[in-house]
XYZ file of N, CA and C in Angstrom:
756
model
N -8.898 18.013 4.643
C -7.028 18.384 4.280
C -6.870 17.281 5.555
N -5.932 16.307 5.192
C -5.828 15.110 6.110
C -4.611 15.496 6.988
N -3.557 16.202 5.810
C -2.113 16.458 6.424
C -1.501 17.682 5.636
N -0.827 18.386 6.567
C -0.377 19.964 5.743
C 0.603 20.004 5.962
N 2.060 19.542 5.581
C 3.412 20.168 6.672
C 3.531 21.578 5.336
N 4.128 22.327 6.242
C 4.909 23.468 5.835
C 6.096 24.080 5.758
N 7.347 23.757 5.272
C 8.203 24.564 4.718
C 8.889 23.410 5.976
N 9.334 22.491 6.190
C 9.570 21.300 7.278
C 11.097 21.279 7.390
N 11.864 21.411 7.982
C 13.384 21.372 8.388
C 13.701 20.425 9.231
N 14.292 19.190 8.959
C 14.679 18.662 10.004
C 16.048 18.006 10.354
N 16.879 17.885 11.545
C 18.559 17.872 11.110
C 18.448 16.469 12.667
N 19.888 15.892 12.058
C 20.439 14.901 13.262
C 21.748 15.622 13.599
N 21.798 16.364 14.383
C 23.131 16.981 14.313
C 23.597 18.284 13.381
N 24.315 17.771 12.716
C 25.425 18.284 11.922
C 24.456 18.044 10.224
N 23.765 17.361 9.965
C 23.418 16.402 9.041
C 21.899 16.902 8.735
N 20.991 17.817 8.239
C 20.566 18.356 7.552
C 19.450 16.970 6.453
N 17.842 16.239 6.871
C 17.687 15.710 6.458
C 16.321 15.610 5.748
N 15.510 16.957 6.288
C 14.001 17.323 5.651
C 15.035 19.698 5.440
N 14.700 19.325 3.879
C 14.862 21.091 3.484
C 14.246 21.692 3.193
N 13.076 22.511 3.535
C 11.944 23.243 3.170
C 10.948 22.381 2.192
N 10.677 20.937 2.749
C 9.704 20.283 2.588
C 8.182 20.929 3.143
N 7.199 21.118 1.781
C 6.065 21.247 2.022
C 4.797 20.432 0.871
N 4.163 19.862 1.842
C 3.058 18.740 0.901
C 2.047 18.786 1.841
N 0.770 18.497 0.655
C -0.750 18.515 1.444
C -0.407 16.665 1.412
N -1.781 15.630 2.241
C -2.740 15.004 2.146
C -4.197 14.757 1.822
N -4.471 14.890 0.655
C -6.086 15.231 1.523
C -6.718 13.642 1.767
N -7.715 13.684 2.344
C -8.453 12.431 2.828
C -9.191 11.622 1.326
N -8.690 10.444 1.857
C -8.761 10.011 0.766
C -7.855 9.126 -0.638
N -6.429 10.124 -0.324
C -5.801 10.319 -1.411
C -4.422 9.124 -0.826
N -4.135 8.321 -2.248
C -3.099 7.898 -1.947
C -2.045 8.284 -2.275
N -1.165 8.852 -1.007
C 0.666 9.335 -1.577
C 1.521 8.383 -1.506
N 2.165 7.794 -2.645
C 3.388 7.295 -2.804
C 4.591 8.485 -2.932
N 5.449 8.053 -1.831
C 7.081 9.011 -1.690
C 8.326 7.727 -2.188
N 9.044 8.568 -3.599
C 9.981 7.861 -3.787
C 11.357 8.498 -4.127
N 12.486 7.594 -4.171
C 13.184 8.403 -3.822
C 14.830 7.693 -3.335
N 16.017 7.811 -3.391
C 17.297 7.068 -3.020
C 17.279 6.587 -1.198
N 17.674 5.764 -1.166
C 17.732 5.685 0.106
C 18.470 7.076 1.196
N 18.045 7.424 1.805
C 19.025 8.923 2.665
C 18.867 9.990 2.318
N 17.356 10.087 2.011
C 16.883 11.323 0.644
C 15.861 11.927 1.452
N 15.378 11.367 2.850
C 14.672 12.400 3.972
C 13.395 11.714 3.804
N 12.924 10.427 3.318
C 11.406 9.287 3.013
C 11.117 9.204 4.382
N 11.792 8.486 4.988
C 11.308 8.190 6.108
C 10.859 8.879 7.376
N 12.314 9.962 7.026
C 11.727 10.689 8.480
C 10.765 11.345 8.285
N 10.161 12.168 7.015
C 9.358 12.989 6.560
C 7.993 12.276 7.143
N 7.904 10.679 7.059
C 6.721 10.704 7.304
C 6.299 9.554 9.262
N 7.799 9.851 9.732
C 7.971 10.029 11.274
C 7.888 11.550 12.058
N 7.963 12.470 10.997
C 7.661 13.702 12.104
C 5.921 14.122 11.942
N 5.123 13.392 10.795
C 3.814 13.723 10.979
C 3.230 12.855 12.220
N 3.487 11.957 12.506
C 3.076 11.375 13.722
C 4.026 11.644 14.933
N 5.060 12.386 14.950
C 6.024 12.846 16.008
C 6.727 12.022 16.691
N 7.298 10.784 15.762
C 8.375 10.274 16.588
C 9.898 11.068 16.013
N 10.025 12.092 15.410
C 11.047 12.675 15.217
C 10.052 14.140 15.107
N 10.786 15.165 16.039
C 10.535 16.795 16.361
C 11.334 17.565 14.826
N 10.519 18.405 14.328
C 10.922 18.684 13.324
C 11.911 20.182 13.805
N 13.080 20.569 13.307
C 13.462 22.098 13.148
C 13.350 22.907 13.744
N 12.533 23.385 12.289
C 11.613 24.468 11.683
C 10.554 23.849 10.507
N 8.945 25.026 10.764
C 8.099 24.236 10.166
C 6.926 24.535 10.612
N 5.980 24.386 9.727
C 4.687 23.581 10.740
C 3.896 22.262 10.438
N 3.440 21.909 11.346
C 2.462 20.318 10.442
C 1.232 20.262 11.565
N -0.240 19.849 10.428
C -1.079 20.156 10.813
C -1.630 19.006 10.247
N -2.134 18.275 10.724
C -3.109 16.715 11.047
C -4.016 17.045 11.480
N -5.175 16.456 10.598
C -6.480 16.619 10.840
C -7.129 17.599 11.685
N -6.491 18.743 10.962
C -6.997 20.136 10.994
C -6.367 20.770 12.439
N -5.442 19.591 13.116
C -5.167 20.096 14.277
C -3.774 20.515 14.427
N -3.496 22.235 14.847
C -1.339 22.143 14.616
C -0.350 21.417 15.652
N 0.182 20.428 15.457
C 0.884 19.045 15.855
C 2.056 19.812 16.125
N 2.943 20.880 15.120
C 4.056 21.565 15.795
C 4.403 22.448 14.993
N 5.102 23.610 15.419
C 4.959 24.478 14.829
C 5.983 25.463 15.823
N 7.178 26.001 14.355
C 8.586 26.467 15.342
C 8.854 26.832 14.223
N 9.099 28.733 13.940
C 9.298 29.472 13.159
C 10.894 30.625 13.934
N 11.662 30.422 13.190
C 12.348 31.870 14.071
C 11.968 33.175 13.725
N 12.140 33.172 15.560
C 11.944 34.475 16.213
C 10.791 34.630 16.899
N 9.815 33.185 16.820
C 8.315 32.770 17.431
C 8.037 32.416 18.344
N 7.069 32.004 18.697
C 7.371 30.836 19.809
C 6.783 29.819 19.826
N 7.459 28.666 20.274
C 7.163 27.396 19.592
C 6.600 26.886 19.470
N 4.866 25.666 19.420
C 4.395 25.495 19.743
C 4.697 23.502 19.438
N 4.725 23.281 20.504
C 4.298 21.705 20.849
C 3.321 20.800 21.026
N 3.245 20.211 20.683
C 1.875 19.445 21.362
C 1.742 18.427 22.442
N 1.234 18.519 23.324
C 1.998 17.788 24.376
C 1.898 16.350 24.563
N 2.243 15.897 25.219
C 2.526 14.242 25.109
C 1.347 13.535 25.189
N 0.419 14.184 26.159
C -0.643 13.003 26.097
C -1.393 12.897 24.700
N -1.549 14.613 24.292
C -2.014 15.135 22.853
C -1.614 14.221 21.551
N -0.276 14.088 21.559
C 0.091 13.574 20.656
C -0.275 11.648 21.438
N 0.010 11.087 22.141
C -0.595 10.127 22.284
C -2.234 9.911 21.635
N -3.095 11.051 21.627
C -4.786 10.704 21.039
C -4.310 11.526 19.298
N -3.408 11.949 18.949
C -3.048 11.628 17.856
C -2.336 10.619 17.154
N -1.512 10.134 17.595
C -0.976 8.501 17.289
C -2.562 7.808 16.752
N -3.546 7.805 17.390
C -4.800 7.105 17.901
C -5.208 7.147 16.766
N -5.189 8.184 15.890
C -5.107 8.249 14.489
C -4.098 8.671 13.386
N -4.049 7.685 13.519
C -2.300 7.211 12.434
C -2.205 5.584 12.806
N -1.967 5.592 11.215
C -1.816 4.438 11.793
C -0.001 4.317 11.005
N 0.394 3.269 11.506
C 1.962 3.030 11.176
C 2.852 1.775 10.523
N 3.097 1.302 9.563
C 3.424 -0.240 9.492
C 5.117 0.146 9.149
N 5.868 -0.113 9.498
C 7.663 0.246 9.871
C 8.383 -0.949 8.609
N 9.223 -1.156 8.594
C 9.696 -1.641 7.654
C 9.957 -3.305 8.793
N 10.218 -2.836 9.542
C 10.397 -4.387 10.738
C 9.484 -4.521 11.393
N 8.928 -5.719 11.872
C 7.146 -5.965 11.907
C 7.056 -5.064 13.363
N 8.324 -5.045 14.395
C 7.716 -5.021 15.796
C 6.302 -5.788 16.174
N 6.284 -6.855 16.325
C 5.006 -7.274 16.793
C 5.783 -7.916 18.442
N 4.482 -7.637 18.905
C 5.148 -8.352 20.136
C 4.949 -10.179 19.919
N 6.386 -10.939 20.362
C 6.819 -11.830 20.001
C 6.414 -13.548 20.782
N 5.798 -12.467 21.874
C 4.850 -13.742 22.912
C 3.935 -13.912 23.180
N 2.957 -12.849 22.147
C 1.459 -12.685 22.168
C 1.132 -13.986 20.330
N -0.073 -13.985 20.635
C -0.525 -14.953 19.470
C -0.825 -13.854 18.272
N -1.877 -14.521 17.418
C -1.857 -12.684 16.335
C -3.071 -12.800 16.559
N -3.986 -12.392 17.187
C -4.886 -12.083 17.811
C -4.911 -11.196 18.950
N -3.890 -11.521 19.543
C -3.814 -10.876 21.044
C -3.114 -9.476 20.454
N -1.765 -9.448 19.554
C -0.977 -8.522 18.794
C -1.992 -7.362 18.842
N -2.998 -7.798 18.298
C -4.158 -6.631 17.235
C -4.754 -6.301 17.917
N -5.592 -6.984 19.228
C -6.804 -7.133 20.038
C -5.602 -5.476 21.063
N -3.785 -5.675 21.598
C -4.027 -5.298 22.854
C -3.811 -3.787 22.876
N -3.822 -2.750 21.605
C -3.586 -1.664 21.799
C -4.790 -0.698 21.702
N -6.443 -1.566 20.555
C -7.509 -1.486 21.289
C -8.069 -1.218 22.575
N -7.446 -2.310 23.851
C -7.731 -2.524 25.018
C -7.369 -1.706 25.466
N -6.013 -1.395 25.846
C -4.928 -0.693 26.609
C -5.268 1.009 25.544
N -5.004 1.075 24.812
C -4.664 2.435 24.567
C -6.328 3.333 24.499
N -6.782 3.027 23.622
C -8.582 3.183 23.555
C -9.649 2.681 24.116
N -8.784 1.826 25.214
C -9.745 1.521 26.114
C -11.389 1.107 25.923
N -10.856 0.474 24.621
C -12.348 -0.358 23.570
C -12.230 -1.651 24.997
N -13.512 -2.331 25.124
C -13.779 -3.334 26.188
C -13.022 -4.403 25.332
N -12.751 -5.650 26.302
C -12.090 -6.797 26.041
C -12.969 -7.577 25.272
N -13.785 -7.635 24.990
C -14.878 -8.223 24.042
C -14.528 -7.945 22.779
N -15.116 -6.588 22.870
C -15.007 -5.956 21.203
C -13.608 -5.918 20.483
N -12.983 -5.370 21.261
C -11.463 -5.513 20.888
C -11.390 -7.060 20.069
N -11.245 -7.844 20.884
C -11.414 -9.244 20.497
C -11.885 -9.662 19.093
N -13.671 -9.344 18.670
C -13.853 -9.159 17.786
C -13.642 -8.666 17.205
N -13.358 -6.828 16.935
C -12.252 -6.387 16.288
C -11.247 -7.017 15.801
N -10.198 -7.558 16.337
C -9.326 -8.262 15.787
C -9.005 -8.947 14.642
N -10.282 -9.638 15.322
C -10.571 -10.861 14.404
C -11.470 -10.093 13.148
N -11.777 -9.221 12.703
C -12.399 -9.043 12.032
C -10.931 -8.534 11.138
N -10.363 -7.909 11.514
C -8.791 -6.936 11.054
C -7.835 -8.400 10.550
N -7.803 -9.215 11.360
C -7.342 -10.305 10.356
C -8.097 -11.041 9.220
N -9.017 -10.740 9.504
C -9.544 -11.663 8.563
C -9.252 -10.814 7.332
N -9.340 -9.006 7.324
C -8.883 -8.346 6.723
C -8.073 -8.709 5.456
N -6.895 -9.027 6.207
C -5.957 -9.110 5.468
C -5.350 -10.424 5.299
N -6.128 -11.133 5.103
C -6.267 -12.633 4.995
C -5.461 -13.699 5.983
N -5.727 -13.570 6.788
C -4.894 -13.786 8.427
C -5.862 -14.722 9.235
N -7.265 -14.361 8.705
C -8.564 -15.349 9.556
C -8.087 -16.749 9.894
N -7.313 -17.477 9.954
C -6.700 -18.581 9.628
C -5.878 -18.985 11.226
N -5.036 -17.782 11.359
C -3.477 -17.623 11.787
C -3.751 -16.634 13.266
N -5.325 -16.766 13.819
C -5.324 -15.998 14.795
C -4.654 -16.509 15.844
N -4.304 -18.065 16.394
C -3.714 -18.388 17.659
C -2.297 -18.679 17.246
N -1.892 -18.521 16.301
C -0.388 -18.155 15.833
C 0.885 -17.244 15.826
N 1.945 -18.018 17.136
C 2.418 -16.802 17.129
C 3.260 -16.141 16.569
N 3.768 -14.507 16.602
C 5.064 -14.358 15.274
C 5.953 -14.982 14.600
N 6.468 -15.973 15.368
C 7.795 -16.732 14.762
C 7.424 -17.827 13.672
N 5.944 -18.764 13.946
C 5.508 -19.523 13.231
C 4.689 -18.613 12.133
N 4.619 -17.159 11.630
C 4.158 -16.844 10.642
C 5.543 -16.428 9.677
N 5.641 -16.880 8.013
C 6.062 -15.852 7.129
C 6.642 -14.356 7.255
N 6.888 -14.004 6.498
C 7.503 -12.349 6.532
C 5.872 -11.935 6.409
N 5.597 -12.150 5.359
C 4.900 -11.892 4.836
C 3.449 -11.227 5.949
N 3.082 -12.759 5.941
C 2.225 -13.132 6.854
C 2.332 -11.593 8.364
N 3.665 -12.176 8.960
C 3.780 -11.124 9.455
C 3.507 -9.655 9.974
N 3.616 -8.798 7.870
C 3.823 -7.994 7.805
C 2.076 -7.228 8.027
N 1.674 -8.522 7.417
C -0.139 -8.790 7.112
C -0.003 -8.238 8.471
N 0.383 -9.049 9.418
C -0.229 -9.304 10.691
C -0.254 -7.700 11.453
N 1.074 -6.846 11.424
C 1.566 -5.627 11.612
C 0.343 -4.621 11.273
N -0.155 -4.221 9.586
C -0.954 -3.848 9.180
C -2.286 -4.014 10.064
N -2.522 -5.072 10.252
C -4.088 -5.362 10.723
C -3.866 -4.666 12.166
N -2.693 -4.794 13.371
C -2.842 -4.516 13.997
C -2.816 -2.883 14.463
N -2.624 -1.888 12.887
C -2.947 -0.631 12.917
C -3.913 -0.347 12.699
N -4.856 -0.833 11.973
C -5.986 -0.911 11.474
C -6.802 -1.447 12.418
N -6.544 -1.825 13.659
C -7.989 -2.025 14.424
C -8.197 -0.387 15.704
N -7.101 0.084 15.563
C -7.133 1.335 16.087
C -8.092 2.272 14.905
N -8.459 1.828 14.048
C -9.433 2.507 13.459
C -8.628 4.076 12.884
N -7.411 3.795 12.605
C -6.812 5.193 12.462
C -7.490 6.084 10.815
N -7.540 7.300 11.128
C -7.896 8.162 9.959
C -7.330 8.081 8.633
N -5.774 8.023 9.053
C -5.090 7.649 7.676
C -3.627 6.757 8.434
N -2.637 5.833 7.770
C -2.107 4.769 7.793
C -0.635 5.457 6.902
N 0.089 5.154 7.454
C 1.896 5.830 6.973
C 2.354 4.385 6.907
N 2.925 4.024 5.737
C 3.561 2.759 5.338
C 5.215 2.972 4.935
N 5.972 2.902 5.980
C 7.552 3.229 5.916
C 8.097 2.319 5.166
N 8.249 1.747 3.810
C 9.018 1.045 3.071
C 8.512 -0.791 3.881
N 7.502 -0.999 3.418
C 7.148 -2.267 3.825
C 6.717 -3.558 3.732
N 7.251 -3.320 3.011
C 7.890 -4.787 1.647
C 9.189 -4.655 1.500
N 10.781 -3.812 2.251
C 11.454 -3.598 2.008
C 12.453 -5.333 2.835
N 11.477 -5.681 4.004
C 12.357 -6.564 5.014
C 12.172 -7.549 4.212
N 11.305 -7.801 3.217
C 10.554 -8.800 2.576
C 11.192 -9.846 1.081
N 11.188 -11.098 1.801
C 11.504 -12.457 0.169
C 11.034 -11.860 -0.755
N 11.453 -11.225 -1.781
C 10.755 -11.254 -3.319
C 9.076 -11.661 -3.547
N 8.810 -13.019 -2.853
C 7.805 -13.528 -3.339
C 6.755 -13.804 -2.091
N 7.338 -13.413 -1.171
C 6.077 -12.487 -0.763
C 5.846 -10.510 -0.249
N 6.428 -10.575 -0.843
C 6.257 -8.916 -1.418
C 4.774 -8.640 -2.169
N 4.114 -10.086 -3.408
C 2.948 -9.439 -3.674
C 1.697 -9.831 -2.729
N 2.163 -10.474 -1.687
C 0.731 -10.158 -0.773
C 0.519 -9.309 0.064
N 1.385 -8.209 0.521
C 1.688 -7.972 1.824
C 0.634 -6.206 0.395
N 1.602 -5.907 -0.278
C 0.850 -4.829 -1.422
C -0.579 -5.083 -1.854
N -1.144 -6.494 -1.489
C -2.515 -6.750 -2.575
C -3.190 -6.071 -1.303
N -2.964 -6.367 -0.247
C -3.384 -5.632 1.352
C -3.300 -4.156 1.311
N -2.811 -3.612 0.763
C -2.511 -2.625 0.780
C -3.297 -1.721 -0.771
N -3.341 -2.638 -1.221
C -4.363 -2.116 -2.703
C -5.911 -1.919 -2.324
N -5.846 -3.420 -1.573
C -7.764 -3.379 -1.007
C -8.236 -2.237 -0.026
N -6.998 -1.980 0.708
C -7.265 -0.749 1.791
C -7.332 1.030 0.635
N -6.457 0.916 0.039
C -6.235 1.964 -1.206
C -7.819 1.925 -1.857
N -8.708 0.963 -1.963
C -9.534 0.680 -3.151
C -11.166 1.649 -2.057
N -10.643 0.750 -1.194
C -11.612 1.421 0.101
C -11.480 2.792 0.051
N -11.142 3.612 0.321
C -10.600 5.004 0.439
C -9.469 5.454 1.473
N -9.010 4.440 2.021
C -8.162 4.895 2.947
C -7.219 5.621 2.702
N -6.924 6.824 3.715
C -5.794 7.809 3.456
C -4.760 7.268 3.756
N -3.623 7.196 3.020
C -2.795 6.641 2.810
C -1.478 7.448 2.226
N -0.189 7.658 2.789
C 1.017 7.831 2.958
C 2.238 6.493 2.580
N 2.813 6.227 1.586
C 3.756 5.305 1.021
C 4.518 5.433 0.849
N 5.854 4.670 1.544
C 7.546 5.202 0.896
C 7.769 3.855 0.702
N 8.242 3.845 -0.302
C 8.377 1.737 -1.757
C 9.372 2.231 -2.585
N 9.940 1.361 -2.203
C 10.752 1.196 -3.522
C 9.526 0.291 -5.156
N 8.350 -0.006 -4.702
C 7.987 -0.623 -5.862
C 7.663 0.423 -6.341
N 7.794 0.359 -7.811
C 7.463 1.265 -8.225
C 6.217 0.827 -9.484
N 5.931 -0.355 -9.375
C 4.775 -1.446 -9.839
C 3.913 -0.728 -9.283
N 3.488 -0.540 -7.271
C 2.647 -0.068 -6.903
C 2.372 1.598 -7.077
N 3.325 1.856 -6.885
C 3.200 3.287 -7.696
C 2.653 3.978 -8.700
N 2.818 3.001 -9.546
C 2.285 3.343 -11.030
C 0.332 2.882 -10.914
N 0.237 1.861 -9.957
C -0.932 1.359 -9.710
C -2.146 1.998 -9.128
N -1.679 2.143 -8.130
C -2.585 2.656 -7.036
C -2.237 4.322 -6.835
N -0.875 5.371 -7.025
C -1.413 6.321 -6.435
C -1.769 7.077 -6.926
N -2.080 8.041 -6.140
C -2.960 9.262 -6.984
C -1.924 10.568 -7.162
N -0.763 10.224 -6.294
C 0.119 11.658 -6.339
C 1.634 10.334 -6.376
N 2.700 11.274 -6.917
C 3.925 10.647 -6.530
C 4.703 11.821 -5.916
N 5.532 11.807 -4.722
C 6.751 12.509 -4.822
C 7.976 11.694 -5.270
N 8.711 12.384 -5.480
C 10.088 12.052 -5.188
C 11.078 13.122 -4.437
N 11.591 12.561 -3.563
C 12.751 13.038 -3.118
C 13.624 12.854 -3.347
N 15.228 13.792 -2.888
C 15.926 13.616 -2.748
C 17.103 14.917 -2.351
N 18.029 13.718 -1.565
C 18.498 14.822 -0.470
C 18.173 16.126 0.159
N 16.800 15.341 0.451
C 16.228 16.296 1.512
C 14.978 17.205 1.040
N 14.705 17.396 -0.339
C 13.977 18.022 -1.075
C 12.713 16.959 -1.477
N 11.881 18.099 -1.903
C 10.598 17.329 -2.875
C 11.496 17.993 -4.343
N 11.979 17.548 -4.759
C 12.581 17.607 -6.574
C 11.377 17.803 -7.925
N 10.424 16.800 -7.292
C 8.983 16.954 -8.135
C 8.070 16.013 -7.818
N 6.709 16.378 -8.110
C 5.500 15.271 -8.125
C 4.328 15.702 -8.786
N 3.717 14.547 -9.062
C 2.489 14.700 -9.847
C 1.907 13.642 -10.019
N 1.221 13.289 -11.047
C 0.606 12.081 -11.362
C 1.437 10.798 -11.661
N 1.421 9.394 -11.383
C 2.157 8.559 -11.932
C 2.568 8.848 -12.877
N 1.250 9.096 -13.691
C 1.600 8.934 -15.224
C 2.542 10.355 -15.539
N 2.484 11.030 -14.695
C 3.720 12.486 -15.261
C 4.729 11.885 -15.139
N 5.233 10.916 -13.343
C 6.357 11.003 -12.564
C 7.091 10.033 -13.595
N 6.232 9.042 -13.971
C 6.852 7.803 -14.450
C 7.070 7.901 -16.276
N 5.586 8.730 -16.711
C 5.943 8.619 -18.379
C 6.601 9.734 -18.515
N 6.390 11.572 -18.405
C 6.886 12.783 -18.631
C 7.630 13.098 -17.250
N 8.596 12.624 -16.418
C 9.128 13.634 -16.003
C 9.925 14.461 -15.779
N 10.007 16.002 -15.226
C 10.232 17.585 -15.481
C 11.502 17.607 -15.719
N 11.842 17.083 -14.209
C 13.278 17.073 -13.774
C 14.387 15.951 -14.303
N 15.507 16.789 -14.233
C 16.565 14.975 -15.160
C 17.150 14.738 -14.075
N 16.682 14.943 -12.521
C 17.881 13.646 -11.148
C 16.268 13.470 -11.611
N 14.946 13.368 -11.160
C 14.224 12.482 -11.417
C 14.396 11.302 -12.286
N 14.779 11.472 -13.903
C 14.746 10.791 -15.011
C 15.924 10.175 -14.436
N 16.843 10.504 -14.226
C 18.014 9.329 -13.549
C 17.677 8.774 -12.357
N 17.050 8.587 -11.887
C 17.043 7.693 -10.707
C 15.768 6.626 -11.091
N 14.841 7.102 -12.131
C 13.713 6.071 -12.736
C 14.719 5.403 -14.006
N 15.501 5.915 -14.265
C 16.234 4.928 -15.556
C 17.346 4.406 -14.471
N 17.855 4.551 -13.292
C 17.932 3.187 -12.651
C 17.596 2.653 -12.012
N 16.152 2.608 -11.437
C 15.291 2.065 -11.132
C 14.626 0.404 -11.724
N 14.308 1.567 -12.736
C 13.182 0.843 -13.814
C 14.028 -0.299 -14.438
N 15.425 0.060 -14.528
C 16.225 -0.985 -15.949
C 16.576 -2.142 -15.275
């Protein structure tokens, strides 16, 4: 098992964003998380790699307890140094690309392996070129982010995450900031990763991607998992009225 979340609660002040969320992600599984804005989807991903701290529950990643907090028990929080090591196993791609604007594409990709994973510079740049080729940007090695389209920038962000050789990839609405005509090129890269067996958790509004690529789909609303199942079950025969209402609105 790659990730296990047990009874997770997360609040921002008085706003309860996650309420008793439990789920697992198996090695090689593509998990797609759907739901309305504000349902807690992105926060869930951010808790997995410790960008957000939970208020209650337990998170286990690749067999390692990352956080544990239960009423009446001593809290366990992973030391910061180990959090950094954990994030080497977890690649995350955000809505915004978060690229280094002053660095060419190849250096954007090579930077983390060099400075975080201590990969020799020559090897890191070779790996960067391989990752750029993987996402269809081998001809853009010397381009600055500002000279790339939105779709190319997001593919560059994916290449940068892949360069750390993660065990799981988290995608937080990776196409939401793109013009519609650029969405397909990013989704294709993600589909290729899924075919290669990459473990993935994807928050998205792209229902066609969820139908075609997901092994399992989770529908969230108001901080809870309302329903989960195969794409055929969720899109073909959802059991919960809230799921049916959401899909009617988004698919019509």
